[in-house]
Short mmCIF file of C-alpha atoms in Angstrom, two decimals:
data_model
loop_
_atom_site.label_atom_id
_atom_site.label_comp_id
_atom_site.label_asym_id
_atom_site.label_seq_id
_atom_site.Cartn_x
_atom_site.Cartn_y
_atom_site.Cartn_z
CA UNK A 271 -23.19 -15.71 -17.09
CA UNK A 272 -21.12 -15.20 -20.22
CA UNK A 273 -24.01 -13.38 -21.87
CA UNK A 274 -24.14 -10.67 -19.20
CA UNK A 275 -20.34 -10.30 -19.37
CA UNK A 276 -20.48 -9.75 -23.13
CA UNK A 277 -23.42 -7.40 -22.72
CA UNK A 278 -21.58 -5.24 -20.15
CA UNK A 279 -18.48 -5.05 -22.33
CA UNK A 280 -20.62 -4.18 -25.38
CA UNK A 281 -22.44 -1.46 -23.45
CA UNK A 282 -19.25 0.12 -22.09
CA UNK A 283 -17.60 0.02 -25.50
CA UNK A 284 -20.66 1.67 -27.02
CA UNK A 285 -20.54 4.40 -24.37
CA UNK A 286 -16.84 4.90 -25.06
CA UNK A 287 -17.45 5.19 -28.81
CA UNK A 288 -20.14 7.79 -28.20
CA UNK A 289 -17.65 9.79 -26.12
CA UNK A 290 -14.57 9.05 -28.17
CA UNK A 291 -12.87 12.33 -27.19
CA UNK A 292 -12.31 10.93 -23.67
CA UNK A 293 -10.45 7.97 -25.10
CA UNK A 294 -8.31 10.16 -27.32
CA UNK A 295 -7.38 12.46 -24.42
CA UNK A 296 -5.78 9.61 -22.47
CA UNK A 297 -3.81 8.58 -25.53
CA UNK A 298 -2.60 12.12 -26.17
CA UNK A 299 -1.68 12.45 -22.50
CA UNK A 300 0.52 9.36 -22.85
CA UNK A 301 2.30 10.84 -25.87
CA UNK A 302 2.73 14.27 -24.26
CA UNK A 303 4.15 12.92 -21.00
CA UNK A 304 6.56 10.62 -22.84
CA UNK A 305 7.67 13.55 -25.02
CA UNK A 306 8.44 15.75 -22.02
CA UNK A 307 11.36 13.69 -20.73
CA UNK A 308 13.74 14.26 -23.65
CA UNK A 309 12.91 17.98 -23.45
CA UNK A 310 13.56 18.07 -19.71
CA UNK A 311 16.81 16.17 -19.96
CA UNK A 312 19.41 15.04 -22.38
CA UNK A 313 18.21 14.06 -25.90
CA UNK A 314 21.36 12.05 -26.45
CA UNK A 315 20.32 8.70 -28.05
CA UNK A 316 22.32 6.60 -25.60
CA UNK A 317 20.80 8.37 -22.59
CA UNK A 318 17.32 8.10 -24.10
CA UNK A 319 17.72 4.39 -24.73
CA UNK A 320 18.62 3.92 -21.06
CA UNK A 321 15.66 6.01 -19.96
CA UNK A 322 13.17 4.45 -22.36
CA UNK A 323 11.90 1.45 -20.35
CA UNK A 324 11.25 3.47 -17.21
CA UNK A 325 9.85 6.57 -18.90
CA UNK A 326 7.50 4.69 -21.20
CA UNK A 327 6.24 2.48 -18.39
CA UNK A 328 5.70 5.39 -16.01
CA UNK A 329 3.91 7.34 -18.76
CA UNK A 330 1.64 4.36 -19.44
CA UNK A 331 1.02 4.02 -15.70
CA UNK A 332 0.00 7.67 -15.39
CA UNK A 333 -2.21 7.55 -18.49
CA UNK A 334 -3.92 4.45 -17.14
CA UNK A 335 -4.37 6.19 -13.79
CA UNK A 336 -5.96 9.19 -15.47
CA UNK A 337 -8.66 7.06 -17.06
CA UNK A 338 -9.49 5.08 -13.89
CA UNK A 339 -12.22 7.33 -12.44
CA UNK A 340 -14.21 6.82 -15.63
CA UNK A 341 -14.75 3.10 -14.92
CA UNK A 342 -17.48 3.78 -12.38
CA UNK A 343 -18.05 7.56 -12.17
CA UNK A 344 -20.62 7.75 -14.95
CA UNK A 345 -22.60 4.74 -13.78
CA UNK A 346 -22.47 6.02 -10.21
CA UNK A 347 -23.79 9.43 -11.22
CA UNK A 348 -26.73 8.17 -13.29
CA UNK A 349 -27.69 5.34 -10.95
CA UNK A 350 -26.98 2.40 -13.24
CA UNK A 351 -24.38 1.18 -10.78
CA UNK A 352 -27.13 0.63 -8.21
CA UNK A 353 -29.06 -1.40 -10.78
CA UNK A 354 -25.97 -3.54 -11.29
CA UNK A 355 -25.59 -4.02 -7.54
CA UNK A 356 -29.14 -5.39 -7.23
CA UNK A 357 -28.94 -7.44 -10.43
CA UNK A 358 -29.27 -11.23 -10.03
CA UNK A 359 -25.80 -11.78 -11.49
CA UNK A 360 -22.84 -11.47 -9.10
CA UNK A 361 -21.54 -7.92 -8.94
CA UNK A 362 -17.93 -9.10 -9.22
CA UNK A 363 -18.72 -10.59 -12.64
CA UNK A 364 -20.24 -7.34 -13.86
CA UNK A 365 -17.22 -5.52 -12.45
CA UNK A 366 -14.91 -7.85 -14.37
CA UNK A 367 -16.76 -6.94 -17.56
CA UNK A 368 -16.39 -3.24 -16.85
CA UNK A 369 -12.68 -3.65 -16.09
CA UNK A 370 -12.17 -5.55 -19.33
CA UNK A 371 -13.97 -2.81 -21.26
CA UNK A 372 -11.80 -0.21 -19.53
CA UNK A 373 -8.69 -2.08 -20.56
CA UNK A 374 -9.90 -2.32 -24.18
CA UNK A 375 -10.73 1.36 -24.31
CA UNK A 376 -7.95 2.97 -22.26
CA UNK A 377 -5.00 0.60 -22.09
CA UNK A 378 -4.97 -1.31 -25.36
CA UNK A 379 -4.53 1.89 -27.46
CA UNK A 380 -1.52 2.76 -25.27
CA UNK A 381 0.00 -0.64 -25.96
CA UNK A 382 -0.54 -0.18 -29.69
CA UNK A 383 0.97 3.29 -29.61
CA UNK A 384 3.97 2.28 -27.49
CA UNK A 385 6.14 1.05 -30.41
CA UNK A 386 5.94 4.50 -31.95
CA UNK A 387 7.17 6.16 -28.77
CA UNK A 388 9.72 3.38 -28.36
CA UNK A 389 11.16 4.28 -31.76
CA UNK A 390 11.41 7.92 -30.64
CA UNK A 391 13.48 6.70 -27.74
CA UNK A 392 15.74 4.70 -29.99
CA UNK A 393 14.40 1.26 -29.10
CA UNK A 394 14.69 -1.25 -31.92
CA UNK A 395 14.31 -4.91 -32.58
CA UNK A 396 13.83 -7.20 -29.63
CA UNK A 397 13.62 -4.58 -26.83
CA UNK A 398 10.79 -2.89 -28.73
CA UNK A 399 8.89 -6.16 -29.05
CA UNK A 400 9.52 -6.93 -25.40
CA UNK A 401 8.19 -3.47 -24.43
CA UNK A 402 4.94 -4.06 -26.32
CA UNK A 403 4.53 -7.60 -25.00
CA UNK A 404 5.25 -6.51 -21.41
CA UNK A 405 2.72 -3.69 -21.69
CA UNK A 406 0.21 -6.13 -23.16
CA UNK A 407 0.61 -8.46 -20.18
CA UNK A 408 1.06 -5.73 -17.54
CA UNK A 409 -1.71 -3.25 -18.35
CA UNK A 410 -4.60 -5.65 -17.51
CA UNK A 411 -3.15 -5.84 -14.00
CA UNK A 412 -3.10 -2.05 -13.86
CA UNK A 413 -6.77 -1.92 -14.85
CA UNK A 414 -7.69 -4.61 -12.30
CA UNK A 415 -5.85 -3.03 -9.36
CA UNK A 416 -6.92 0.45 -10.42
CA UNK A 417 -10.58 -0.57 -10.37
CA UNK A 418 -10.29 -1.25 -6.62
CA UNK A 419 -8.99 2.28 -6.08
CA UNK A 420 -11.64 3.77 -8.36
CA UNK A 421 -14.38 1.98 -6.42
CA UNK A 422 -12.94 2.97 -3.03
CA UNK A 423 -12.74 6.67 -3.90
CA UNK A 424 -16.24 6.74 -5.39
CA UNK A 425 -18.33 9.43 -3.77
CA UNK A 426 -15.62 10.45 -1.29
CA UNK A 427 -14.19 13.90 -0.83
CA UNK A 428 -10.70 12.84 -1.84
CA UNK A 429 -10.56 14.77 -5.09
CA UNK A 430 -8.22 13.81 -7.88
CA UNK A 431 -5.10 13.26 -5.81
CA UNK A 432 -6.38 10.50 -3.56
CA UNK A 433 -6.69 7.84 -6.24
CA UNK A 434 -3.00 8.02 -7.30
CA UNK A 435 -1.90 7.91 -3.66
CA UNK A 436 -3.91 4.71 -3.13
CA UNK A 437 -3.12 2.98 -6.40
CA UNK A 438 0.44 3.91 -7.40
CA UNK A 439 2.18 2.03 -4.55
CA UNK A 440 0.24 -1.08 -5.56
CA UNK A 441 1.44 -0.64 -9.16
CA UNK A 442 5.11 -0.86 -8.20
CA UNK A 443 5.60 -4.63 -8.79
CA UNK A 444 4.11 -4.38 -12.30
CA UNK A 445 6.31 -1.37 -13.03
CA UNK A 446 9.43 -3.16 -11.82
CA UNK A 447 8.80 -6.38 -13.73
CA UNK A 448 7.52 -4.61 -16.85
CA UNK A 449 10.36 -2.12 -17.15
CA UNK A 450 12.79 -4.80 -15.95
CA UNK A 451 11.89 -7.01 -18.91
CA UNK A 452 12.81 -4.24 -21.35
CA UNK A 453 16.05 -3.46 -19.50
CA UNK A 454 16.99 -7.15 -19.50
CA UNK A 455 16.29 -7.49 -23.19
CA UNK A 456 18.41 -4.38 -23.90
CA UNK A 457 21.24 -6.05 -22.01
CA UNK A 458 20.73 -9.22 -24.05
CA UNK A 459 19.49 -11.23 -21.07
CA UNK A 460 16.71 -13.78 -20.77
CA UNK A 461 13.30 -12.11 -20.30
CA UNK A 462 11.15 -15.17 -19.60
CA UNK A 463 11.26 -14.75 -15.81
CA UNK A 464 9.84 -11.21 -16.07
CA UNK A 465 6.94 -12.38 -18.19
CA UNK A 466 6.22 -15.23 -15.80
CA UNK A 467 6.15 -12.75 -12.90
CA UNK A 468 3.95 -10.32 -14.84
CA UNK A 469 1.63 -13.23 -15.61
CA UNK A 470 1.55 -14.20 -11.94
CA UNK A 471 0.67 -10.61 -10.96
CA UNK A 472 -2.10 -10.65 -13.56
CA UNK A 473 -3.58 -13.94 -12.35
CA UNK A 474 -3.45 -12.91 -8.69
CA UNK A 475 -5.13 -9.58 -9.40
CA UNK A 476 -7.67 -11.34 -11.63
CA UNK A 477 -8.72 -13.37 -8.59
CA UNK A 478 -8.60 -10.63 -5.94
CA UNK A 479 -9.52 -7.43 -7.78
CA UNK A 480 -13.08 -8.13 -9.01
CA UNK A 481 -14.08 -9.33 -5.55
CA UNK A 482 -12.43 -6.40 -3.73
CA UNK A 483 -13.91 -3.94 -6.24
CA UNK A 484 -17.40 -5.39 -5.78
CA UNK A 485 -17.06 -5.08 -1.97
CA UNK A 486 -15.83 -1.51 -2.33
CA UNK A 487 -18.70 -0.64 -4.67
CA UNK A 488 -21.27 -1.99 -2.23
CA UNK A 489 -19.68 0.15 0.50
CA UNK A 490 -19.84 3.22 -1.75
CA UNK A 491 -23.50 2.53 -2.60
CA UNK A 492 -24.66 2.13 1.00
CA UNK B 237 -9.77 -22.95 28.59
CA UNK B 238 -10.49 -20.13 30.92
CA UNK B 239 -14.02 -19.09 31.60
CA UNK B 240 -13.36 -15.44 30.76
CA UNK B 241 -15.84 -14.15 28.24
CA UNK B 242 -13.54 -12.27 25.85
CA UNK B 243 -16.40 -11.06 23.73
CA UNK B 244 -17.53 -8.97 26.65
CA UNK B 245 -14.61 -6.67 25.86
CA UNK B 246 -15.63 -6.34 22.22
CA UNK B 247 -18.18 -3.79 23.39
CA UNK B 248 -16.67 -0.29 23.33
CA UNK B 249 -18.20 0.48 26.73
CA UNK B 250 -16.42 -2.29 28.64
CA UNK B 251 -13.25 -1.98 26.58
CA UNK B 252 -13.02 1.72 27.34
CA UNK B 253 -12.78 0.99 31.06
CA UNK B 254 -10.42 -1.98 30.61
CA UNK B 255 -8.07 0.00 28.35
CA UNK B 256 -8.08 2.87 30.82
CA UNK B 257 -6.93 0.51 33.55
CA UNK B 258 -4.15 -1.01 31.38
CA UNK B 259 -2.63 2.12 29.89
CA UNK B 260 -0.57 3.34 32.93
CA UNK B 261 0.92 -0.13 33.40
CA UNK B 262 1.77 -0.47 29.72
CA UNK B 263 3.42 2.94 29.73
CA UNK B 264 5.45 2.05 32.81
CA UNK B 265 6.64 -1.26 31.30
CA UNK B 266 7.45 0.42 27.97
CA UNK B 267 9.53 3.13 29.66
CA UNK B 268 11.40 0.61 31.81
CA UNK B 269 12.15 -1.59 28.79
CA UNK B 270 13.26 1.40 26.73
CA UNK B 271 15.64 2.54 29.48
CA UNK B 272 17.06 -0.99 29.79
CA UNK B 273 17.38 -1.28 26.00
CA UNK B 274 19.12 2.08 25.66
CA UNK B 275 21.46 1.16 28.53
CA UNK B 276 22.36 -2.19 26.92
CA UNK B 277 22.74 -0.56 23.53
CA UNK B 278 24.79 2.45 24.52
CA UNK B 279 26.69 1.38 27.62
CA UNK B 280 27.12 -2.39 27.44
CA UNK B 281 27.28 -3.30 23.77
CA UNK B 282 30.82 -3.25 22.34
CA UNK B 283 31.89 -0.78 19.67
CA UNK B 284 31.57 -2.27 16.21
CA UNK B 285 34.85 -3.19 14.58
CA UNK B 286 33.85 -1.94 11.12
CA UNK B 287 31.31 0.81 11.72
CA UNK B 288 32.54 2.37 14.97
CA UNK B 289 29.95 4.04 17.16
CA UNK B 290 27.63 4.90 14.25
CA UNK B 291 26.14 1.44 14.29
CA UNK B 292 24.44 2.11 17.65
CA UNK B 293 21.50 3.67 15.82
CA UNK B 294 20.35 0.14 14.99
CA UNK B 295 18.98 -0.07 18.52
CA UNK B 296 16.34 2.40 17.38
CA UNK B 297 16.32 1.66 13.66
CA UNK B 298 15.80 -2.10 13.57
CA UNK B 299 13.02 -2.18 16.20
CA UNK B 300 11.30 0.73 14.41
CA UNK B 301 11.46 -1.13 11.09
CA UNK B 302 10.10 -4.30 12.70
CA UNK B 303 7.29 -2.38 14.35
CA UNK B 304 6.35 -0.62 11.11
CA UNK B 305 5.76 -3.99 9.46
CA UNK B 306 4.11 -5.71 12.41
CA UNK B 307 1.73 -2.79 12.92
CA UNK B 308 0.66 -2.86 9.27
CA UNK B 309 -0.23 -6.54 9.61
CA UNK B 310 -2.02 -5.90 12.92
CA UNK B 311 -3.89 -3.00 11.34
CA UNK B 312 -4.92 -5.13 8.35
CA UNK B 313 -5.98 -7.90 10.75
CA UNK B 314 -8.23 -5.63 12.79
CA UNK B 315 -9.59 -3.94 9.68
CA UNK B 316 -10.44 -7.34 8.17
CA UNK B 317 -12.03 -8.47 11.45
CA UNK B 318 -14.11 -5.30 11.44
CA UNK B 319 -15.18 -5.91 7.85
CA UNK B 320 -16.04 -9.58 8.37
CA UNK B 321 -17.61 -9.57 11.83
CA UNK B 322 -18.93 -6.02 11.69
CA UNK B 323 -17.48 -5.28 15.13
CA UNK B 324 -17.09 -1.58 15.73
CA UNK B 325 -14.15 -1.96 18.08
CA UNK B 326 -12.01 -3.86 15.55
CA UNK B 327 -12.25 -1.06 13.02
CA UNK B 328 -11.48 1.47 15.73
CA UNK B 329 -8.33 -0.52 16.59
CA UNK B 330 -7.27 -0.44 12.93
CA UNK B 331 -7.84 3.31 12.82
CA UNK B 332 -5.89 3.77 16.06
CA UNK B 333 -2.90 1.72 14.89
CA UNK B 334 -2.37 3.54 11.57
CA UNK B 335 -0.68 6.73 12.88
CA UNK B 336 1.65 4.75 15.17
CA UNK B 337 2.63 2.51 12.26
CA UNK B 338 3.29 5.50 10.02
CA UNK B 339 5.34 7.09 12.81
CA UNK B 340 7.54 4.01 13.16
CA UNK B 341 7.98 3.88 9.38
CA UNK B 342 9.15 7.49 9.33
CA UNK B 343 11.42 6.77 12.28
CA UNK B 344 12.93 3.76 10.48
CA UNK B 345 13.50 5.87 7.34
CA UNK B 346 15.07 8.79 9.22
CA UNK B 347 17.35 6.63 11.37
CA UNK B 348 18.21 4.58 8.28
CA UNK B 349 19.40 7.67 6.41
CA UNK B 350 21.24 8.96 9.49
CA UNK B 351 23.07 5.64 9.61
CA UNK B 352 23.58 5.60 5.86
CA UNK B 353 25.45 8.92 5.79
CA UNK B 354 28.54 7.81 7.74
CA UNK B 355 28.36 4.18 6.58
CA UNK B 356 27.45 4.39 2.90
CA UNK B 357 28.42 8.03 2.43
CA UNK B 358 24.95 9.07 1.25
CA UNK B 359 21.73 10.10 2.96
CA UNK B 360 19.65 8.01 0.65
CA UNK B 361 20.55 4.82 -1.18
CA UNK B 362 18.04 2.93 -3.32
CA UNK B 363 18.58 -0.10 -1.17
CA UNK B 364 15.87 -2.75 -1.27
CA UNK B 365 14.97 -2.43 2.39
CA UNK B 366 14.93 1.37 2.39
CA UNK B 367 12.78 1.43 -0.75
CA UNK B 368 10.25 -1.09 0.49
CA UNK B 369 10.05 0.83 3.78
CA UNK B 370 9.27 3.97 1.78
CA UNK B 371 6.52 2.14 -0.10
CA UNK B 372 5.14 0.91 3.21
CA UNK B 373 4.91 4.55 4.29
CA UNK B 374 2.90 5.28 1.12
CA UNK B 375 0.54 2.45 2.01
CA UNK B 376 0.02 3.88 5.51
CA UNK B 377 -0.60 7.34 4.07
CA UNK B 378 -3.10 5.88 1.60
CA UNK B 379 -4.99 4.17 4.43
CA UNK B 380 -5.11 7.35 6.51
CA UNK B 381 -6.00 9.55 3.51
CA UNK B 382 -8.82 7.25 2.39
CA UNK B 383 -10.28 7.25 5.91
CA UNK B 384 -10.06 11.04 6.02
CA UNK B 385 -11.84 11.41 2.67
CA UNK B 386 -15.03 9.66 3.77
CA UNK B 387 -17.25 11.48 6.27
CA UNK B 388 -19.39 8.60 7.44
CA UNK B 389 -17.16 6.71 9.93
CA UNK B 390 -18.78 3.31 9.29
CA UNK B 391 -18.31 3.65 5.54
CA UNK B 392 -14.76 4.90 6.10
CA UNK B 393 -14.04 1.84 8.27
CA UNK B 394 -15.11 -0.58 5.60
CA UNK B 395 -13.49 1.19 2.65
CA UNK B 396 -10.20 1.47 4.55
CA UNK B 397 -10.48 -2.21 5.48
CA UNK B 398 -10.66 -3.23 1.81
CA UNK B 399 -7.58 -1.12 1.11
CA UNK B 400 -5.70 -2.58 4.09
CA UNK B 401 -6.45 -6.14 2.95
CA UNK B 402 -5.37 -5.43 -0.62
CA UNK B 403 -2.26 -3.73 0.76
CA UNK B 404 -1.44 -6.68 3.03
CA UNK B 405 -1.70 -9.06 0.06
CA UNK B 406 0.60 -6.74 -1.86
CA UNK B 407 3.24 -6.18 0.81
CA UNK B 408 5.19 -9.42 0.18
CA UNK B 409 4.94 -8.94 -3.61
CA UNK B 410 6.23 -5.40 -3.32
CA UNK B 411 9.00 -6.50 -0.99
CA UNK B 412 10.28 -9.21 -3.33
CA UNK B 413 9.86 -7.15 -6.49
CA UNK B 414 11.93 -4.37 -4.93
CA UNK B 415 14.56 -6.87 -3.81
CA UNK B 416 14.91 -8.34 -7.30
CA UNK B 417 14.93 -4.89 -8.86
CA UNK B 418 17.70 -3.95 -6.46
CA UNK B 419 19.90 -6.93 -7.21
CA UNK B 420 19.40 -6.29 -10.92
CA UNK B 421 20.46 -2.66 -10.82
CA UNK B 422 23.25 -2.20 -8.38
CA UNK B 423 26.04 -4.34 -7.11
CA UNK B 424 25.63 -5.19 -3.46
CA UNK B 425 26.95 -2.07 -1.73
CA UNK B 426 26.62 -3.73 1.62
CA UNK B 427 25.49 -7.23 2.29
CA UNK B 428 23.81 -7.81 5.60
CA UNK B 429 23.19 -11.51 5.09
CA UNK B 430 26.88 -12.29 4.98
CA UNK B 431 27.82 -9.78 7.68
CA UNK B 432 29.71 -11.18 10.67
CA UNK B 433 27.59 -12.54 13.48
CA UNK B 434 26.25 -9.98 15.87
CA UNK B 435 27.45 -9.93 19.48
CA UNK B 436 24.92 -11.31 21.94
CA UNK B 437 24.65 -8.03 23.84
CA UNK B 438 23.80 -6.22 20.60
CA UNK B 439 21.06 -8.71 19.84
CA UNK B 440 19.77 -8.46 23.42
CA UNK B 441 19.66 -4.67 23.21
CA UNK B 442 17.74 -4.83 19.96
CA UNK B 443 15.25 -7.37 21.28
CA UNK B 444 14.61 -5.35 24.44
CA UNK B 445 14.10 -2.22 22.37
CA UNK B 446 11.73 -4.11 20.05
CA UNK B 447 9.74 -5.26 23.07
CA UNK B 448 9.61 -1.67 24.31
CA UNK B 449 8.31 -0.68 20.87
CA UNK B 450 5.57 -3.32 21.07
CA UNK B 451 4.37 -2.26 24.50
CA UNK B 452 4.56 1.42 23.60
CA UNK B 453 2.53 0.80 20.43
CA UNK B 454 -0.13 -1.08 22.35
CA UNK B 455 -0.28 1.71 24.94
CA UNK B 456 -0.69 4.57 22.46
CA UNK B 457 -3.09 2.56 20.32
CA UNK B 458 -5.24 2.04 23.41
CA UNK B 459 -5.10 5.75 24.26
CA UNK B 460 -6.17 6.55 20.72
CA UNK B 461 -8.90 3.92 20.74
CA UNK B 462 -10.31 5.48 23.90
CA UNK B 463 -10.43 8.87 22.16
CA UNK B 464 -12.08 7.34 19.09
CA UNK B 465 -14.65 5.56 21.28
CA UNK B 466 -15.51 8.83 23.05
CA UNK B 467 -15.79 10.64 19.74
CA UNK B 468 -17.97 8.08 18.02
CA UNK B 469 -20.16 7.12 20.96
CA UNK B 470 -20.59 10.66 22.23
CA UNK B 471 -24.37 10.38 21.92
CA UNK B 472 -24.52 7.18 23.96
CA UNK B 473 -25.81 7.44 27.50
CA UNK B 474 -22.81 5.70 29.08
CA UNK B 475 -20.39 8.23 27.58
CA UNK B 476 -22.43 11.15 28.87
CA UNK B 477 -22.38 9.66 32.34
CA UNK B 478 -18.58 9.25 32.39
CA UNK B 479 -16.81 11.30 35.02
CA UNK B 480 -14.14 12.58 32.65
CA UNK B 481 -16.61 14.14 30.23
CA UNK B 482 -18.61 16.03 32.85
CA UNK B 483 -18.32 19.80 32.36
#
């Protein structure tokens, strides 16, 4: 069981390395979107510091969203997804491997880059650490929930706009708790509750998402 | 236990006839209840001490908000039943309920903002209940949009069912996250939980209107289910032999 999981992750990472431009695009998108807000509004440091938690979280959300179709689109197009569906191992396990690889490739770089953008927004010290930690705990949930949407829209006529419409409302709790942690830490309040809630969201989606994604994939492959 | 074989009506053919027989009665009851509710709400209920006459919109607003949530759960229930038992009619019910649910959500949002203007002084307030209602509308739109994006109706049924189930699991989480976010960000502009007790006539008016909403929803869902049945089973012999489809 573990062997196939490692193998799937290794394969997806290898594919991502071979097409490293795709990975970089998502990262650059994150930076560009986050840089637009000061230009569109007031670059005053106090205003920026108030905006920072929300803007950085929304930017990360959108960047994560942008990379979602890639989880399954390639495998769907070349038929390897069908091979996975008829493999002896449970499809939900293979899906979990693919989601983990997606998180490593698309979300983890965002988390690592976030402190840099946080500095641009005048975050320092504890709030900056809290931002990175909240993203670290929150982005796996985004990948897990997003995989359901990616599987549901596979092969449909929805185009690019359908996936955000399906997935973004489901992202709202993570956004609220994630950004809330940073806001609380800026105000000097206790942040433990936010991390517990983010952890709960992660565990719940870890249980539900691979199963729901596997069901959705089987529907798409019919 | 009665000896009625309920599964008989799981077949679209028999259900089509049964629904056709029920619809006029349901409509009649819904209209009667709505008239009674409006009468209680607008003629009998006393004027509110704090909010004046503006509060009377709750006789539409609160039942609409209730219905929007109940219909989402009903829709998710039928979608799940369709996914698990592979019954065509269940998925058709889910499909038929979605537009009515979205309609009630819009109605709750519009009446909420109409009430908010004189009471809170703004058309839109990022109040926890308003915001979670808005997110519920997004969930309905997602369900309808996903269905519309898949051509094969059976595939669309099952994909939409997965989304409805995931959405139903998420609804309480979204509701509480929005509530906590709300208490974090703004001081309570108005607090319903500590509001003075409602007069009995007001409560009666709201309950009658909610009942009218239930019956109306069932009636229109049945009308829509009949249309969906005709559309999907148009190649079946029994549909071609129906009187109403003869040229």
